[in-house]
Coordinates of C-alpha atoms and ligand atoms in Angstrom, one line a residue:
M17 CA 36.2 22.7 -43.1
H18 CA 34.7 25.5 -41.0
A19 CA 31.2 24.7 -42.4
R20 CA 31.6 21.0 -41.7
L21 CA 32.5 21.7 -38.0
L22 CA 29.5 24.0 -37.7
R23 CA 27.2 21.3 -39.2
H24 CA 28.6 18.8 -36.6
F25 CA 28.1 21.2 -33.8
F26 CA 24.5 21.8 -34.7
F27 CA 23.9 18.1 -35.2
F28 CA 25.2 17.3 -31.7
F29 CA 23.5 20.3 -30.2
F30 CA 20.2 19.1 -31.7
L31 CA 20.8 15.5 -30.3
R32 CA 21.7 16.9 -26.9
Q33 CA 18.6 19.0 -26.8
K34 CA 16.5 16.1 -27.9
F35 CA 18.1 13.9 -25.2
L36 CA 17.6 16.5 -22.5
K37 CA 13.9 16.9 -23.5
M38 CA 13.5 13.2 -23.3
S39 CA 14.8 12.9 -19.8
Q40 CA 12.6 15.8 -18.7
Q41 CA 9.5 14.2 -20.1
P42 CA 7.2 12.9 -17.4
L43 CA 7.7 9.2 -16.8
L44 CA 4.0 8.5 -17.5
Q45 CA 4.3 10.1 -20.9
L46 CA 7.2 7.7 -21.7
L47 CA 5.1 4.8 -20.4
H48 CA 1.9 5.9 -22.1
N49 CA -0.3 3.0 -23.0
A50 CA 1.9 0.5 -21.2
S51 CA 1.3 -3.0 -22.4
L52 CA 2.5 -6.4 -21.3
G53 CA 5.7 -7.8 -22.8
S54 CA 6.9 -4.5 -24.3
L55 CA 7.5 -1.9 -21.7
E56 CA 11.1 -0.9 -21.4
L57 CA 12.2 1.3 -18.5
K58 CA 15.4 3.3 -19.1
E59 CA 14.4 6.4 -17.1
P60 CA 15.7 6.8 -13.5
L61 CA 13.1 6.0 -10.9
N62 CA 14.5 8.1 -8.0
F63 CA 13.0 11.6 -7.5
W64 CA 14.2 14.4 -5.3
C65 CA 14.7 18.2 -5.6
G66 CA 11.8 18.1 -8.0
A67 CA 13.5 15.9 -10.7
R68 CA 14.2 12.3 -11.6
V69 CA 17.7 11.3 -10.5
Q70 CA 19.9 8.5 -11.6
A71 CA 21.4 6.5 -8.8
R72 CA 25.1 7.1 -8.4
S73 CA 26.3 3.6 -8.8
A74 CA 24.8 0.8 -10.9
G75 CA 26.4 -1.7 -8.5
N76 CA 24.1 -4.1 -6.5
A77 CA 21.3 -3.3 -9.0
E78 CA 18.4 -5.8 -8.6
P79 CA 16.1 -6.9 -11.5
V80 CA 12.5 -5.7 -11.5
Y81 CA 10.2 -8.3 -13.1
E82 CA 7.0 -8.1 -15.0
P83 CA 5.0 -10.7 -13.0
A84 CA 2.6 -11.6 -15.9
T85 CA 5.5 -12.5 -18.3
G86 CA 8.5 -13.1 -16.0
R87 CA 10.4 -10.5 -18.2
V88 CA 12.9 -8.1 -16.6
L89 CA 11.6 -4.6 -16.7
C90 CA 14.7 -2.9 -15.5
D91 CA 17.6 -3.2 -13.1
L92 CA 17.1 -1.1 -10.0
P93 CA 20.2 0.2 -8.3
P94 CA 19.6 1.0 -4.6
C95 CA 20.2 4.5 -3.2
G96 CA 23.1 4.7 -0.8
A97 CA 23.8 7.0 2.2
E98 CA 24.6 10.1 0.1
E99 CA 21.5 9.8 -2.0
V100 CA 19.3 9.3 1.0
D101 CA 20.8 12.3 2.6
Q102 CA 20.2 14.4 -0.5
A103 CA 16.6 13.3 -0.6
V104 CA 16.0 14.0 3.1
R105 CA 17.6 17.4 2.9
S106 CA 15.6 18.3 -0.2
A107 CA 12.5 17.3 1.8
H108 CA 13.5 19.4 4.7
A109 CA 14.0 22.5 2.6
A110 CA 10.6 22.0 1.0
Y111 CA 8.9 21.4 4.4
L112 CA 10.1 24.8 5.6
K113 CA 8.1 26.5 2.8
W114 CA 5.1 24.1 2.6
S115 CA 4.4 24.1 6.3
R116 CA 3.9 27.9 6.3
L117 CA 1.1 27.7 3.8
S118 CA -2.5 27.6 5.1
G119 CA -4.4 24.4 5.0
M120 CA -6.6 25.9 2.3
E121 CA -3.6 26.6 0.1
R122 CA -2.2 23.1 0.7
G123 CA -5.6 21.6 0.0
R124 CA -5.8 23.4 -3.3
V125 CA -2.6 22.0 -4.6
L126 CA -3.6 18.5 -3.5
L127 CA -6.9 18.8 -5.3
E128 CA -5.1 19.7 -8.5
A129 CA -2.9 16.5 -8.0
A130 CA -6.1 14.5 -7.7
R131 CA -7.5 16.0 -10.9
I132 CA -4.3 15.2 -12.8
M133 CA -4.3 11.6 -11.5
R134 CA -7.9 11.1 -12.4
E135 CA -7.3 12.4 -15.9
R136 CA -4.5 9.7 -16.3
L137 CA -6.2 7.0 -14.3
V138 CA -6.2 4.3 -17.0
D139 CA -2.6 4.8 -18.1
I140 CA -1.4 4.7 -14.5
A141 CA -3.5 1.5 -13.9
K142 CA -1.8 -0.1 -16.9
V143 CA 1.6 0.6 -15.5
E144 CA 0.5 -0.9 -12.1
V145 CA -0.6 -4.1 -14.0
V146 CA 2.7 -4.3 -15.7
N147 CA 4.7 -3.9 -12.5
N148 CA 2.4 -5.8 -10.1
G149 CA 0.5 -8.4 -12.1
K150 CA -2.9 -7.6 -10.7
T151 CA -5.8 -7.3 -13.1
L152 CA -6.5 -4.0 -14.9
T153 CA -10.0 -4.1 -13.5
E154 CA -8.6 -4.0 -9.9
A155 CA -5.8 -1.6 -10.8
K156 CA -8.3 0.9 -12.1
G157 CA -10.2 0.6 -8.8
N158 CA -6.9 1.1 -6.9
I159 CA -6.0 4.2 -8.8
H160 CA -9.5 5.5 -8.2
M161 CA -9.0 4.9 -4.5
A162 CA -5.7 6.8 -4.7
V163 CA -7.5 9.8 -6.3
Q164 CA -10.1 9.7 -3.6
G165 CA -7.4 9.6 -0.9
I166 CA -5.8 12.7 -2.3
E167 CA -9.2 14.5 -2.6
Y168 CA -10.2 13.4 0.9
F169 CA -7.0 14.8 2.6
A170 CA -7.1 17.9 0.4
G171 CA -10.5 18.5 2.1
I172 CA -9.1 17.7 5.6
A173 CA -6.2 20.1 5.2
P174 CA -8.2 23.4 5.9
T175 CA -10.0 21.8 8.8
L176 CA -6.9 21.1 10.9
A177 CA -7.4 23.0 14.1
G178 CA -6.5 23.1 17.8
Q179 CA -8.6 23.7 20.9
H180 CA -9.3 26.6 23.1
I181 CA -9.3 25.6 26.8
Q182 CA -10.5 27.9 29.6
M183 CA -8.5 28.2 32.7
P184 CA -9.1 29.9 36.1
G185 CA -8.9 33.7 36.4
G186 CA -9.8 34.3 32.7
C187 CA -6.6 32.6 31.7
F188 CA -6.7 30.2 28.8
A189 CA -4.7 27.8 26.7
Y190 CA -4.9 26.8 23.1
T191 CA -3.4 24.0 21.1
R192 CA -1.9 24.1 17.7
R193 CA -1.8 21.1 15.4
E194 CA 1.7 21.3 13.9
P195 CA 3.4 19.1 11.3
L196 CA 6.2 16.8 12.3
G197 CA 8.7 17.6 9.6
V198 CA 10.3 15.1 7.2
C199 CA 8.3 11.8 7.3
V200 CA 9.6 8.7 5.7
G201 CA 7.1 6.3 4.0
I202 CA 8.2 2.7 3.3
G203 CA 5.8 0.6 1.2
A204 CA 5.0 -3.0 0.3
W205 CA 4.5 -4.2 -3.3
N206 CA 0.8 -5.3 -3.3
F207 CA -0.8 -1.8 -3.6
P208 CA 2.1 0.3 -4.9
L209 CA 0.4 3.5 -5.7
V210 CA -2.4 3.3 -3.1
L211 CA 0.2 2.8 -0.3
A212 CA 2.3 5.8 -1.5
V213 CA -0.9 7.9 -1.5
M214 CA -2.2 6.6 1.8
K215 CA 1.0 7.8 3.4
S216 CA 1.9 11.0 1.4
A217 CA -1.6 12.6 1.1
P218 CA -2.2 12.9 4.8
A219 CA 1.4 13.7 5.5
L220 CA 1.4 16.6 2.9
A221 CA -2.1 17.8 4.0
C222 CA -0.8 18.2 7.5
G223 CA 2.2 20.3 6.3
N224 CA 4.9 17.6 6.3
A225 CA 7.3 16.6 3.5
M226 CA 7.9 13.0 2.6
V227 CA 10.7 10.7 1.4
Y228 CA 9.0 7.5 0.1
K229 CA 10.7 4.2 -0.6
P230 CA 8.5 1.8 -2.6
S231 CA 9.1 -1.9 -2.5
P232 CA 12.0 -2.7 -5.0
M233 CA 9.6 -5.2 -6.5
A234 CA 7.1 -2.5 -7.6
P235 CA 9.0 0.7 -7.9
I236 CA 7.4 2.6 -10.8
T237 CA 4.2 4.3 -9.9
A238 CA 5.6 6.1 -6.8
V239 CA 7.7 8.2 -9.3
I240 CA 4.6 8.9 -11.4
L241 CA 3.0 10.2 -8.2
A242 CA 6.0 12.4 -7.5
E243 CA 5.7 13.9 -11.0
I244 CA 2.0 14.5 -10.5
Y245 CA 2.5 16.3 -7.2
K246 CA 5.2 18.4 -8.9
E247 CA 2.9 19.3 -11.8
A248 CA 0.1 20.2 -9.3
G249 CA 2.4 22.7 -7.7
V250 CA 4.0 21.3 -4.6
P251 CA 7.4 22.8 -3.9
D252 CA 10.4 20.9 -5.3
G253 CA 11.5 18.4 -2.7
L254 CA 8.2 18.0 -0.9
F255 CA 7.6 14.5 -2.1
N256 CA 10.7 12.4 -3.0
V257 CA 11.2 8.8 -4.0
V258 CA 14.3 6.8 -3.2
Q259 CA 14.6 3.3 -4.5
G260 CA 16.2 0.3 -2.8
G261 CA 15.6 -2.5 -0.4
A262 CA 16.4 -3.2 3.3
E263 CA 19.7 -1.2 3.3
T264 CA 18.1 2.0 1.8
G265 CA 15.1 1.6 4.1
S266 CA 17.4 1.3 7.1
L267 CA 19.4 4.4 6.1
L268 CA 16.1 6.3 6.0
C269 CA 15.0 5.1 9.4
H270 CA 18.3 6.2 10.9
H271 CA 18.6 9.6 9.3
P272 CA 18.7 12.2 12.0
M273 CA 16.5 14.7 10.1
V274 CA 13.6 12.3 9.8
A275 CA 10.9 12.8 12.3
K276 CA 8.6 9.9 11.6
V277 CA 8.5 6.5 9.7
S278 CA 5.3 5.2 8.4
F279 CA 5.9 1.6 7.4
T280 CA 3.8 -1.0 5.5
G281 CA 5.1 -4.5 5.3
S282 CA 5.6 -7.7 7.1
V283 CA 5.7 -8.1 10.9
P284 CA 9.5 -9.1 11.0
T285 CA 10.5 -6.0 9.1
G286 CA 8.1 -3.8 11.1
K287 CA 9.8 -4.9 14.3
K288 CA 13.2 -3.9 12.8
V289 CA 11.8 -0.5 11.7
M290 CA 10.4 0.1 15.2
E291 CA 13.8 -0.7 16.7
M292 CA 15.6 1.7 14.3
A293 CA 13.1 4.5 14.9
A294 CA 13.4 4.0 18.6
K295 CA 17.1 4.9 18.5
G296 CA 16.2 8.4 17.3
V297 CA 12.9 8.5 19.3
K298 CA 11.0 8.9 16.0
Q299 CA 7.3 8.3 15.8
V300 CA 6.2 5.2 13.9
T301 CA 3.1 3.9 12.1
L302 CA 3.3 0.2 11.4
E303 CA 0.8 -1.4 9.0
L304 CA 1.7 -5.0 9.1
G305 CA 0.5 -8.5 8.1
G306 CA -2.5 -10.4 9.2
K307 CA -4.3 -13.7 9.3
S308 CA -7.8 -12.5 9.7
P309 CA -10.9 -14.5 10.6
L310 CA -14.1 -14.5 8.7
I311 CA -17.0 -16.0 10.7
I312 CA -20.1 -17.2 8.8
F313 CA -23.1 -18.0 11.0
K314 CA -25.9 -20.4 9.8
D315 CA -28.4 -17.5 9.8
C316 CA -26.5 -15.6 7.2
E317 CA -27.6 -14.8 3.7
L318 CA -25.6 -17.6 2.2
E319 CA -25.0 -16.2 -1.3
N320 CA -23.7 -13.0 0.2
A321 CA -21.5 -14.9 2.6
V322 CA -20.0 -16.9 -0.3
K323 CA -19.4 -13.8 -2.3
G324 CA -17.9 -12.1 0.8
A325 CA -15.5 -15.1 1.3
L326 CA -14.3 -14.7 -2.3
M327 CA -13.8 -11.0 -1.9
A328 CA -12.0 -11.7 1.4
N329 CA -9.5 -14.1 -0.2
F330 CA -8.9 -13.6 -3.9
L331 CA -8.4 -9.9 -4.7
T332 CA -4.9 -9.1 -6.0
Q333 CA -4.2 -12.8 -6.2
G334 CA -4.8 -13.1 -2.4
Q335 CA -1.9 -10.7 -1.7
V336 CA -4.0 -8.4 0.5
C337 CA -3.0 -7.7 4.1
C338 CA -6.5 -7.7 5.6
N339 CA -7.7 -10.8 3.8
G340 CA -10.1 -13.1 5.8
T341 CA -8.1 -16.2 5.1
R342 CA -9.4 -18.2 8.2
V343 CA -13.0 -18.9 7.2
Y344 CA -15.0 -20.3 10.0
V345 CA -18.4 -21.7 8.9
Q346 CA -21.1 -22.8 11.3
R347 CA -21.2 -26.6 10.9
D348 CA -24.9 -26.8 9.7
I349 CA -24.2 -24.9 6.5
L350 CA -20.7 -26.0 5.8
P351 CA -21.6 -28.4 2.9
Q352 CA -23.7 -25.8 1.1
F353 CA -21.1 -23.2 1.7
L354 CA -18.3 -25.3 0.3
E355 CA -20.2 -26.4 -2.7
E356 CA -21.0 -22.9 -3.7
V357 CA -17.6 -21.4 -2.8
V358 CA -15.7 -24.1 -4.8
K359 CA -18.0 -23.7 -7.8
R360 CA -17.3 -20.0 -7.9
T361 CA -13.6 -20.3 -7.2
K362 CA -13.2 -22.7 -10.1
A363 CA -15.0 -20.2 -12.4
I364 CA -12.5 -17.4 -11.6
A365 CA -10.8 -16.4 -14.9
V366 CA -7.0 -16.5 -14.3
G367 CA -4.7 -15.1 -17.0
D368 CA -3.8 -12.0 -18.9
P369 CA -4.4 -9.2 -16.3
M370 CA -4.9 -6.6 -19.1
L371 CA -8.0 -8.3 -20.4
D372 CA -11.4 -7.0 -19.1
G373 CA -12.7 -10.5 -18.4
T374 CA -9.7 -11.7 -16.3
R375 CA -10.4 -11.8 -12.5
M376 CA -7.0 -13.1 -11.3
G377 CA -3.6 -12.1 -12.6
A378 CA -0.1 -13.1 -11.6
L379 CA 1.5 -13.2 -8.2
I380 CA 4.3 -10.7 -7.6
S381 CA 7.4 -13.0 -8.1
R382 CA 8.6 -16.5 -8.7
P383 CA 9.7 -16.9 -5.0
Q384 CA 6.3 -15.7 -3.8
L385 CA 4.5 -18.2 -6.1
D386 CA 6.7 -21.0 -4.9
K387 CA 6.1 -20.0 -1.3
V388 CA 2.4 -20.0 -1.7
L389 CA 2.4 -23.4 -3.6
G390 CA 4.6 -24.7 -0.8
F391 CA 2.0 -23.7 1.8
V392 CA -0.6 -25.7 -0.1
K393 CA 1.6 -28.8 -0.1
E394 CA 2.4 -28.4 3.6
A395 CA -1.4 -28.1 4.3
Q396 CA -2.0 -31.3 2.5
K397 CA 0.7 -33.0 4.5
Q398 CA -0.9 -31.8 7.7
G399 CA -4.3 -33.3 6.6
A400 CA -6.0 -30.5 4.7
R401 CA -8.0 -31.4 1.6
V402 CA -7.6 -29.3 -1.6
L403 CA -11.1 -28.8 -3.0
C404 CA -9.8 -26.8 -5.9
G405 CA -6.8 -25.0 -7.3
G406 CA -3.4 -24.7 -5.6
E407 CA -1.6 -25.5 -8.8
P408 CA 0.7 -23.5 -11.0
F409 CA -1.3 -22.1 -14.0
V410 CA 0.1 -21.6 -17.4
P411 CA -2.0 -19.3 -19.7
S412 CA -2.4 -20.3 -23.3
D413 CA -0.9 -17.0 -24.6
P414 CA 2.8 -17.7 -25.3
K415 CA 3.7 -14.2 -24.0
L416 CA 2.5 -15.2 -20.5
K417 CA 4.2 -18.6 -20.3
G418 CA 6.9 -17.3 -17.9
G419 CA 4.4 -15.5 -15.7
Y420 CA 3.7 -16.3 -12.0
F421 CA 0.2 -17.6 -12.1
M422 CA -1.6 -20.1 -10.0
S423 CA -5.2 -21.4 -9.7
P424 CA -7.1 -20.1 -6.6
C425 CA -7.3 -22.6 -3.9
V426 CA -9.9 -23.7 -1.3
L427 CA -8.7 -25.9 1.5
D428 CA -11.1 -28.0 3.6
N429 CA -10.5 -30.2 6.7
C430 CA -8.3 -27.5 8.2
R431 CA -7.5 -27.2 11.9
D432 CA -6.4 -24.2 13.9
D433 CA -2.9 -25.8 14.5
M434 CA -2.1 -26.1 10.8
T435 CA 0.5 -23.9 9.2
C436 CA -1.9 -22.7 6.6
V437 CA -4.3 -21.5 9.3
K438 CA -1.6 -19.9 11.6
E439 CA 0.7 -18.1 9.1
E440 CA 0.1 -15.4 6.6
I441 CA 0.2 -17.1 3.1
F442 CA -0.2 -13.9 1.0
G443 CA -1.6 -15.8 -2.0
P444 CA -5.0 -17.1 -3.2
V445 CA -5.5 -19.8 -0.6
M446 CA -8.7 -19.9 1.6
S447 CA -8.7 -22.2 4.6
V448 CA -12.2 -23.3 5.7
M449 CA -13.0 -24.7 9.2
P450 CA -16.3 -25.6 10.9
F451 CA -17.5 -24.2 14.2
D452 CA -20.4 -24.8 16.5
T453 CA -21.0 -21.9 18.9
E454 CA -20.4 -18.2 19.0
E455 CA -18.3 -18.4 22.1
E456 CA -16.1 -21.1 20.7
V457 CA -15.5 -19.4 17.4
L458 CA -14.6 -16.1 19.1
Q459 CA -12.0 -17.8 21.2
R460 CA -10.5 -19.5 18.1
A461 CA -10.7 -16.4 16.0
N462 CA -8.8 -14.4 18.6
N463 CA -6.2 -17.1 19.2
T464 CA -3.5 -15.4 17.1
T465 CA -0.8 -12.8 17.4
F466 CA -2.2 -11.0 14.4
G467 CA -5.1 -8.5 14.7
L468 CA -5.5 -6.7 11.4
A469 CA -9.1 -7.3 10.3
S470 CA -12.0 -9.7 10.8
G471 CA -15.5 -10.3 9.4
V472 CA -18.9 -11.7 10.3
F473 CA -21.9 -12.8 8.3
T474 CA -25.2 -13.1 10.1
R475 CA -28.7 -11.7 9.9
D476 CA -28.9 -11.3 13.7
V477 CA -28.1 -7.6 14.3
A478 CA -27.3 -8.0 18.0
R479 CA -25.0 -10.9 17.3
A480 CA -23.2 -9.0 14.5
H481 CA -22.3 -6.1 16.9
R482 CA -21.5 -8.4 19.8
V483 CA -19.1 -10.4 17.6
A484 CA -17.6 -7.1 16.2
E485 CA -17.0 -5.9 19.8
N486 CA -15.3 -9.1 20.9
L487 CA -13.0 -9.7 17.9
Q488 CA -9.5 -8.5 18.6
A489 CA -8.8 -6.7 15.3
G490 CA -8.5 -3.2 14.0
T491 CA -11.4 -3.6 11.5
C492 CA -14.5 -5.8 11.5
F493 CA -16.6 -6.1 8.4
I494 CA -20.2 -7.0 8.9
N495 CA -22.0 -8.8 6.1
N496 CA -19.3 -7.9 3.5
Y497 CA -15.5 -8.0 3.3
N498 CA -12.6 -5.8 2.2
T499 CA -14.9 -2.8 1.7
N500 CA -12.1 -0.5 2.8
S501 CA -12.4 3.2 2.0
V502 CA -10.1 6.2 2.4
V503 CA -12.7 7.8 4.7
V504 CA -12.5 5.0 7.2
P505 CA -9.6 4.4 9.6
F506 CA -7.5 1.3 8.9
G507 CA -4.8 -0.3 11.1
G508 CA -4.0 -3.3 13.2
Y509 CA -4.3 -4.6 16.7
K510 CA -1.7 -6.7 18.4
M511 CA 1.3 -7.6 16.1
S512 CA -0.6 -6.3 13.0
G513 CA 0.5 -2.8 13.8
I514 CA 0.5 0.5 15.5
G515 CA -1.4 3.6 14.4
K516 CA -4.1 4.2 11.7
E517 CA -4.1 5.2 8.1
N518 CA -7.1 6.7 6.2
G519 CA -10.0 8.6 7.8
Q520 CA -9.7 11.6 10.1
A521 CA -7.8 9.4 12.7
V522 CA -4.6 9.6 10.6
I523 CA -4.2 13.3 11.4
E524 CA -3.1 12.3 14.9
Y525 CA -0.2 10.4 13.3
Y526 CA 1.1 13.1 11.1
T527 CA 0.9 16.1 13.5
Q528 CA 2.0 17.0 16.9
L529 CA 0.1 19.1 19.3
K530 CA 1.6 22.2 20.8
T531 CA 0.0 23.8 23.9
V532 CA 0.2 27.5 24.4
V533 CA -0.7 28.7 27.9
V534 CA -1.8 32.3 28.3
E535 CA -1.7 34.3 31.6
M536 CA -4.1 37.2 31.7
G537 CA -3.2 38.6 35.2
D538 CA 0.0 38.9 37.2
V539 CA 2.5 36.2 38.0
Q540 CA 1.9 34.7 41.4
S541 CA 5.4 33.7 42.5
L542 CA 6.3 31.5 45.4
F543 CA 9.8 32.9 45.5
Ligands
NAD626 N1 -1.4 -3.5 7.1 C1 -1.2 -3.0 5.9 O1 -1.8 -1.9 5.6 C2 -0.5 -3.7 4.9 C3 -0.6 -3.4 3.5 C4 0.1 -4.1 2.6 C5 0.9 -5.1 2.9 N2 1.1 -5.4 4.2 C6 2.0 -6.5 4.6 O2 3.2 -6.5 3.8 C7 3.7 -7.8 3.7 C8 4.1 -8.0 2.2 O3 4.9 -7.0 1.8 P1 6.5 -7.1 1.6 O4 6.8 -8.5 1.3 O5 6.9 -6.0 0.7 O6 7.0 -6.8 3.1 P2 8.5 -6.6 3.6 O7 8.4 -6.4 5.1 O8 9.4 -7.6 3.1 O9 8.9 -5.2 2.9 C9 8.2 -4.0 3.1 C10 9.1 -2.8 2.8 O10 10.1 -2.8 3.7 C11 11.4 -2.6 3.1 N3 12.4 -3.2 4.0 C12 12.8 -4.5 4.1 N4 13.7 -4.6 5.1 C13 13.9 -3.4 5.6 C14 14.7 -2.9 6.7 N5 15.5 -3.6 7.4 N6 14.6 -1.6 7.0 C15 13.7 -0.7 6.3 N7 12.9 -1.2 5.3 C16 13.0 -2.5 5.0 C17 11.2 -3.3 1.8 O11 12.2 -2.9 0.9 C18 9.8 -2.9 1.4 O12 9.8 -1.6 0.9 C19 2.6 -8.7 4.1 O13 2.9 -9.2 5.4 C20 1.4 -7.9 4.2 O14 0.4 -8.3 5.0 C21 0.4 -4.8 5.2
PTL627 C1 -5.4 -0.8 0.3 C2 -5.3 -1.1 1.8 C3 -4.1 -2.0 2.1 C4 -4.6 -3.4 1.9 C5 -3.6 -4.3 2.4 O1 -2.8 -5.0 1.7

């Protein structure tokens, strides 16, 4: 009897050890070699105090879908007030340690994180494909960009410095660039890992801690990032992930220990975030939507302009904030432009995003697909002509039959007052319009409440810079499009946002400047 009990004890002890080991395994190891139609997610996707944490209640859990198959990947319970508080407090404790390190020490840890991420680039990219639906080719590029972002800000960390300012009588002042404290990052679903890195890498480089809330539609890779930071040596709690939607986001924005909110998403949500942050006088960065103009003059290199228009509209199934979706083409070259752009759009290989040859994967969700197809229908009703695409697409592979695919669409006969030209569609739909003069097209291009990006194709150097100067947008691409880089500031004008991400400019948004004034003589008192 005694021996049997012992055997039982050892058996259960062994099982328990095995289970504990499993739950401590890095998420990426569990997802190693992720493939479409098979990935199962049982591990918790929250992360604070240096570990993955199960949400307290499974109530209100929302399904997370695999866009290429329509399969449910997992149910995601949102974090409530208690969990948000735990994550913020864990971030604050880590911030107190991390902010005391020198920039060089912080940079070294970030470089190690970049090294680890590069080593696992393909595996992470596959997870991004499973969760987002974009092609593996693009996802690999995205993860490469994330690696570069961490490297770039690792390099910036030791360079953070203040100023020495001379004052009368040998007195002087100096400024110190200090971190803000606990920063909240709230992300959209179109570039899940890139957005988490674009916010966390500069925040951490500047000595802050971060609580990040990914979009509930693409929640996985942020946790992988958290595990990489931990493995690289950041203190437990420095980078945390809380899952959930609007309610969880709003709890984060209202938390009294949060110093700043960096938000990426739509204009309506951005306004709400700004209002919530205002209540606590918290700083905000808002990276919002756009409806960017791309202006193609008749003196352009036509083949480049066509390729540029495709790059401006069809990456990530058209779900890119800075896309140049209002394509203005000078009337004289409109027929040649349309012929070439339609030929190349029809040739875009839509389908299995994991295959090397695929150039367009699945949209993020069924409602998003329906919304985009609805925009095409509405455009037709308003007089636009569909030159190609704009239809649901069903791949031949039975595994992908439930996926959210559509054929990329080019619309001709568009006018500035049409819905497809005024509103952000966030799908693979290009609206093309003719123009005659530079003055006219600038006026039309700027006639929008958005101001995220813009582009111009011309061989005339003076015109290119004149147009760039006169376009009311945070970025202007000359003779290319969507050539964003981590070393270049990015952010919107007008309702497309406040603040910058990437480049050195972002330092301004994750630090505060303290002025120290030093008297070298006696106090001259008036009293
Ligand atoms: N400018 C940029 O850098 C950039 C980059 C990517 C996407 N975007 C924009 O994002 C939009 C698409 O993303 P989306 O559909 O996820 O946007 P969204 O505004 O619906 O959601 C963005 C994030 O905000 C959260 N959220 C929703 N309601 C909230 C609330 N009340 N309080 C706090 N958080 C809340 C969501 O859960 C999500 O994490 C597009 O408009 C696109 O242009 C902008
Ligand atoms: C990667 C930069 C963000 C692009 C917008 O969707």
